[in-house]
Short mmCIF file of C-alpha atoms in Angstrom, two decimals:
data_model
loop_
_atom_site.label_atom_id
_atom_site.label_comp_id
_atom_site.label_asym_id
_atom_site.label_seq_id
_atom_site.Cartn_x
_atom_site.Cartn_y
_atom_site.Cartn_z
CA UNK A 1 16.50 -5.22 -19.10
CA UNK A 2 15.60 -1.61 -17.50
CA UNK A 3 11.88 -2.21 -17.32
CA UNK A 4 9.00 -0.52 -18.71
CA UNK A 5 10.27 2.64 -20.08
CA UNK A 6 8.07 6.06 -20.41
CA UNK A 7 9.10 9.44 -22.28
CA UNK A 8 8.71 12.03 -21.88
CA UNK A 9 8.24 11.93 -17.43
CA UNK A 10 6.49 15.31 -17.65
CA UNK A 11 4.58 17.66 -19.70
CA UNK A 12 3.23 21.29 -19.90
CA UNK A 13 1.16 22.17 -22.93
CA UNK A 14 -1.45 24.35 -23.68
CA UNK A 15 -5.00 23.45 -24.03
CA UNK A 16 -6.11 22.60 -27.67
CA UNK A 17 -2.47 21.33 -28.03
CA UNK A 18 -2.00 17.95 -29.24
CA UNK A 19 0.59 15.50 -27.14
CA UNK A 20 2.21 12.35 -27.57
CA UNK A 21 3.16 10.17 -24.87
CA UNK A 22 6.07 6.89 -25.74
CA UNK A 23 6.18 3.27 -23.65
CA UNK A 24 8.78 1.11 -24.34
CA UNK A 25 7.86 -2.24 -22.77
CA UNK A 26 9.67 -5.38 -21.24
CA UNK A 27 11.07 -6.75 -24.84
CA UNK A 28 9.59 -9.72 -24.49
CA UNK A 29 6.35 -8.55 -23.04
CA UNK A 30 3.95 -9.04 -25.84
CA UNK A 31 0.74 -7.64 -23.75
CA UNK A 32 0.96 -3.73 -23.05
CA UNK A 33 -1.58 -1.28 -21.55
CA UNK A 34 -2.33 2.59 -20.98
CA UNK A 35 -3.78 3.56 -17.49
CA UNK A 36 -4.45 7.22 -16.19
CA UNK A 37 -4.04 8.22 -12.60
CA UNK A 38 -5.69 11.66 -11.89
CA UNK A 39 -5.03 13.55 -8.45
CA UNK A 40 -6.19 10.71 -4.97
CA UNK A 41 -7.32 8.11 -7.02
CA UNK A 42 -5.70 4.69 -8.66
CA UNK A 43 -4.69 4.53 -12.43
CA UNK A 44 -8.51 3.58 -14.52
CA UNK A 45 -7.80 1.17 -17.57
CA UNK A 46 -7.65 3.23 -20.96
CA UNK A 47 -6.58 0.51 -23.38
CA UNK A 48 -5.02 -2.80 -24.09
CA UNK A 49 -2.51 -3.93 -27.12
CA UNK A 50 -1.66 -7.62 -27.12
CA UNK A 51 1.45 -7.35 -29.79
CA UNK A 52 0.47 -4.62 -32.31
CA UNK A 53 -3.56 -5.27 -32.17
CA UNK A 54 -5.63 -2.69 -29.94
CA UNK A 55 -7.86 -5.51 -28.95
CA UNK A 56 -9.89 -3.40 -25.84
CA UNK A 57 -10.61 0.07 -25.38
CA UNK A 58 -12.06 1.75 -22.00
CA UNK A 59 -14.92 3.95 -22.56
CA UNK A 60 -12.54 7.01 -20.72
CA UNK A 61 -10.49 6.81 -24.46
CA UNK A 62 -12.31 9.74 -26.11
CA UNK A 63 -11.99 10.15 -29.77
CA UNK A 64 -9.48 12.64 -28.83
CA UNK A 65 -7.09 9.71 -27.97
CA UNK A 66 -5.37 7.64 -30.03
CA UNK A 67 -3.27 4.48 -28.98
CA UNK A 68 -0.74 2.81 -31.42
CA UNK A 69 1.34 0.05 -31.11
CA UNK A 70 2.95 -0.45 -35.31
CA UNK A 71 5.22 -3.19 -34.96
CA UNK A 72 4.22 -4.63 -31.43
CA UNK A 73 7.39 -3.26 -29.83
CA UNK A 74 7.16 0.51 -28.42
CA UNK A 75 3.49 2.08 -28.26
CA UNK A 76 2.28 6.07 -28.45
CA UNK A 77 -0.84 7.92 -27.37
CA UNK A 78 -2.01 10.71 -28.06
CA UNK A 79 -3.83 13.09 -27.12
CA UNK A 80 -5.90 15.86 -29.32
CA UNK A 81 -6.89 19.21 -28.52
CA UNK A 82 -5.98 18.83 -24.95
CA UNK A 83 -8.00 20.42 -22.27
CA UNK A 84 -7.89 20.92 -18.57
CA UNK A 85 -9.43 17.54 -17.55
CA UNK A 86 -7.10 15.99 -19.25
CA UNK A 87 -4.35 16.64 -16.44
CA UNK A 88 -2.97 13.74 -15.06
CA UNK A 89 -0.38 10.77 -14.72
CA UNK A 90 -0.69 8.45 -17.92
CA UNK A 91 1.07 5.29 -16.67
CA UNK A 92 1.94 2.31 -19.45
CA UNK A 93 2.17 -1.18 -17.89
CA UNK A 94 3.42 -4.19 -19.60
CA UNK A 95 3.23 -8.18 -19.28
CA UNK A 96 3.73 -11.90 -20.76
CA UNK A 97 1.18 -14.09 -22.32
CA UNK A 98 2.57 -16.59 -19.87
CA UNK A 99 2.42 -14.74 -16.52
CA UNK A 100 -1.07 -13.97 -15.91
CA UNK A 101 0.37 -12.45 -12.39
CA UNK A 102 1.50 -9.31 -12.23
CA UNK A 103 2.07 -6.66 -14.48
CA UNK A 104 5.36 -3.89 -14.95
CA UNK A 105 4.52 -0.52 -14.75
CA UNK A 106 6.77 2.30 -15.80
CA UNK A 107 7.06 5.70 -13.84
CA UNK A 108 4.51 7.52 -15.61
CA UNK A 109 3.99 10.70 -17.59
CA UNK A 110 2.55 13.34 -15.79
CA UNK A 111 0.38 15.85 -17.95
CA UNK A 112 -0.49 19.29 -17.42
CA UNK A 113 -2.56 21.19 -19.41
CA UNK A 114 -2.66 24.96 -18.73
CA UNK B 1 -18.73 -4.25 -11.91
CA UNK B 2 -15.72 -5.17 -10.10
CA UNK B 3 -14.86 -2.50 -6.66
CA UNK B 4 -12.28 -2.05 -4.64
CA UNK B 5 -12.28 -0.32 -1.28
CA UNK B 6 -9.76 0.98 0.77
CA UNK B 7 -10.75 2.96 3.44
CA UNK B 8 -7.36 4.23 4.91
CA UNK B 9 -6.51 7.35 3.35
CA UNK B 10 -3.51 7.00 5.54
CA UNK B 11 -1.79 5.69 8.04
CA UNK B 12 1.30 6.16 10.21
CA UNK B 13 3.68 3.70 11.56
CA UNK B 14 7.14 3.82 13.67
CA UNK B 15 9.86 2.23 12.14
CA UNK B 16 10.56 -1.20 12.63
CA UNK B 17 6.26 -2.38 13.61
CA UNK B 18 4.19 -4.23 11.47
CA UNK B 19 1.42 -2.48 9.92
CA UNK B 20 -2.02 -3.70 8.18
CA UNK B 21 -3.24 -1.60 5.18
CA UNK B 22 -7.04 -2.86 4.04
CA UNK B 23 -8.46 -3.65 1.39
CA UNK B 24 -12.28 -5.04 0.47
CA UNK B 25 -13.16 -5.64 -3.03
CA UNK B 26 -16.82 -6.68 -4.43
CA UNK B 27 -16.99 -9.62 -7.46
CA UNK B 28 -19.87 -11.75 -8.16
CA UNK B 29 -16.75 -14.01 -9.95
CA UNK B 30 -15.26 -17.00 -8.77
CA UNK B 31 -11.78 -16.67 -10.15
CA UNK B 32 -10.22 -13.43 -9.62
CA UNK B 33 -6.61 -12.11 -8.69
CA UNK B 34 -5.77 -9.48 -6.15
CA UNK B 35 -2.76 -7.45 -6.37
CA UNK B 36 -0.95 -5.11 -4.03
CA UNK B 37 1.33 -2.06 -5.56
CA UNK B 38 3.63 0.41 -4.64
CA UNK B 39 3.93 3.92 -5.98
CA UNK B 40 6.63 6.21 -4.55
CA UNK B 41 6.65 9.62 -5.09
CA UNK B 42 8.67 9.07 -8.82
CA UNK B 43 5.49 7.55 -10.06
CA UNK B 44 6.14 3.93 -10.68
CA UNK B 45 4.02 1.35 -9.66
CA UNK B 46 5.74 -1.52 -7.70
CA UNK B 47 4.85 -4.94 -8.05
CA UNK B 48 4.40 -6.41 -4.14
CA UNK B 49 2.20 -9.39 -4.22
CA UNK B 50 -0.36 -11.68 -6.26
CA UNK B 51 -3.65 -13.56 -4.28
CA UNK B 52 -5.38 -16.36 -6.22
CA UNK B 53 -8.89 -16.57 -5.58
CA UNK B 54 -8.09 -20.26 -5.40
CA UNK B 55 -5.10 -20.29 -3.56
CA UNK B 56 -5.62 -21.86 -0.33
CA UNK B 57 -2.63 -20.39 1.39
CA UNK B 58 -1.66 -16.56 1.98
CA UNK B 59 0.37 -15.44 -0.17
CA UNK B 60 3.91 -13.73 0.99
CA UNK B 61 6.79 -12.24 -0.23
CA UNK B 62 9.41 -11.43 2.27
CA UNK B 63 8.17 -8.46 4.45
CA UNK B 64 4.61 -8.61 2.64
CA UNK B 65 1.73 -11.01 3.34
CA UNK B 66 -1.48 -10.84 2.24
CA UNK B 67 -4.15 -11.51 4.94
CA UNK B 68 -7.09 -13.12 2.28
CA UNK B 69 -10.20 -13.66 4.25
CA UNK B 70 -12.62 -14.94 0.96
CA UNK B 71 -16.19 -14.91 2.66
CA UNK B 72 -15.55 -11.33 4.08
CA UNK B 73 -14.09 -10.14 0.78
CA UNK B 74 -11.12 -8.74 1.98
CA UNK B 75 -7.36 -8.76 1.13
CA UNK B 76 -5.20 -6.68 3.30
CA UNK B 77 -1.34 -5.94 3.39
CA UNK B 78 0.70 -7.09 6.48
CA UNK B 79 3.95 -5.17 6.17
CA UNK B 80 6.28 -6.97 8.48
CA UNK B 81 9.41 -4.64 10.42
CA UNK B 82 8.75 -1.18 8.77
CA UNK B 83 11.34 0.76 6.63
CA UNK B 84 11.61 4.41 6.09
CA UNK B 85 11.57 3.43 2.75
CA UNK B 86 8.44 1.98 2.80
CA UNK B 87 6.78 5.46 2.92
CA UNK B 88 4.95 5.71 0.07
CA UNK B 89 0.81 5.02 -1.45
CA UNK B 90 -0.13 1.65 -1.55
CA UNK B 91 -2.91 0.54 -3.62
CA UNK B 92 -4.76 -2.91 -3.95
CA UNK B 93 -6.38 -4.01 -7.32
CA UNK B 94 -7.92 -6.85 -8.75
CA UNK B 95 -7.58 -8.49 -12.22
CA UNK B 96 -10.81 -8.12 -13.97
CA UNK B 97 -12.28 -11.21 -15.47
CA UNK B 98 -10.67 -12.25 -18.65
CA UNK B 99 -12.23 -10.84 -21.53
CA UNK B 100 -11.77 -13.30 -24.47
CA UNK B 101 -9.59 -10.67 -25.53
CA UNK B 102 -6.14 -11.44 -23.58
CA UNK B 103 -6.36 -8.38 -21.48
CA UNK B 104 -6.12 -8.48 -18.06
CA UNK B 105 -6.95 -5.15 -16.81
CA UNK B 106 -6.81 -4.27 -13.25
CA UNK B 107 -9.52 -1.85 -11.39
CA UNK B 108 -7.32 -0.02 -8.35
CA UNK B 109 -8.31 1.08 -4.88
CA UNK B 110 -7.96 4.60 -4.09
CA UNK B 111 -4.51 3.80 -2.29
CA UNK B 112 -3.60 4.21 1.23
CA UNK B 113 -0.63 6.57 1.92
CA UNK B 114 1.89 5.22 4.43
CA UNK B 115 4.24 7.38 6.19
CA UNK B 116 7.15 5.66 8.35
CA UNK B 117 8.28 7.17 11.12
CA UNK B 118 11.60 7.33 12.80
#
């Protein structure tokens, strides 16, 4: 297994451009979440999938954002009309049902919005 | 709300000394879990090490222990024989309290930035 897997590692769009961001988690990981990690801070909480369900969402997931996980394997989010603010690392981690330790995070998407 | 507070923007060390990295965190809970991660320059978060509010010993894992003090709140990272590879940020974060909905988010520290040095 290669671990939490994130495509694509970086983006440039314009703003008003939509994006989509992929995570492919630990296969057997049936618990996967989106963080963002803007410029000197630590990655906030965005939202939480446990198999295909979206069963939390942070109050940072605008209604320009959209979070899928269709067959509880691989997840996408996307964002809408980007704009400037929305510059930053999007980071998906993934964990077991079992292990209520630690979670695996992959390396990250970095977005910038120009 | 849970917080987490690390007050070391960074820090400097010469190879092969220990180094403490802090970390205070404010929960009105009684069962909580306190984390320490890695993130190099590629991005990735690295799991280090996992504190129990319950567990009665520190927790270690090979150059890493985690100094928990409980009534002061605080969980800092010993790292034991510094590597140049150990240069990177370093953030502590605690689990927040299960939701009834299986998630088990994590809040994160600002991170301390650790630079070895020859």
């Amino acid at each position: 297994d290669t671990g939490v897997s994130q495509d694509p590692r970086h983006k440039i769009t314009k703003r008003g451009q939509n994006v989509t961001f992929r995570c492919d988690p630990i296969s057997e990981h049936n618990r996967l979440y989106w963080y963002r990690q803007t410029l000197g801070q630590g990655p906030e909480f965005l939202t939480y999938f446990q198999n295909e369900a979206q069963l939390e969402k942070s109050r940072l997931l605008s209604d320009r954002f959209s979070a899928e996980r269709p067959k509880g394997s691989f997840s996408t989010l996307e964002i809408q009309r980007t704009e400037q603010g929305d510059s930053a690392m999007y980071l998906c981690a993934s964990s077991h049902t079992s292990l209520n330790t630690e979670a695996f995070f992959g390396q990250g998407t970095r977005l910038t919005v120009v | 709300a849970q917080k987490i507070t690390q007050t070391q923007p960074g820090m400097f060390v010469q190879e092969k000394e220990a180094v403490t990295l802090d970390c205070t965190y404010d929960t009105s809970d009684q069962s909580y879990g306190l984390f320490w991660y890695k993130q190099p320059s590629s991005g990735e978060m690295i799991f280090l090490i996992y504190q129990g509010s319950y567990d009665e010993q520190n927790a270690t894992e090979g150059r890493y222990s985690l100094n928990f003090q409980k009534a002061r709140k605080s969980a800092n990272l010993v790292i034991s024989a510094s590597q140049l590879g150990d240069s990177a940020m370093y953030f502590c974060a605690m689990r927040e309290p299960y939701s009834g909905a299986g998630s088990y988010q994590l809040t994160f520290g600002k991170g301390t930035k650790l630079s070895v040095i020859p």
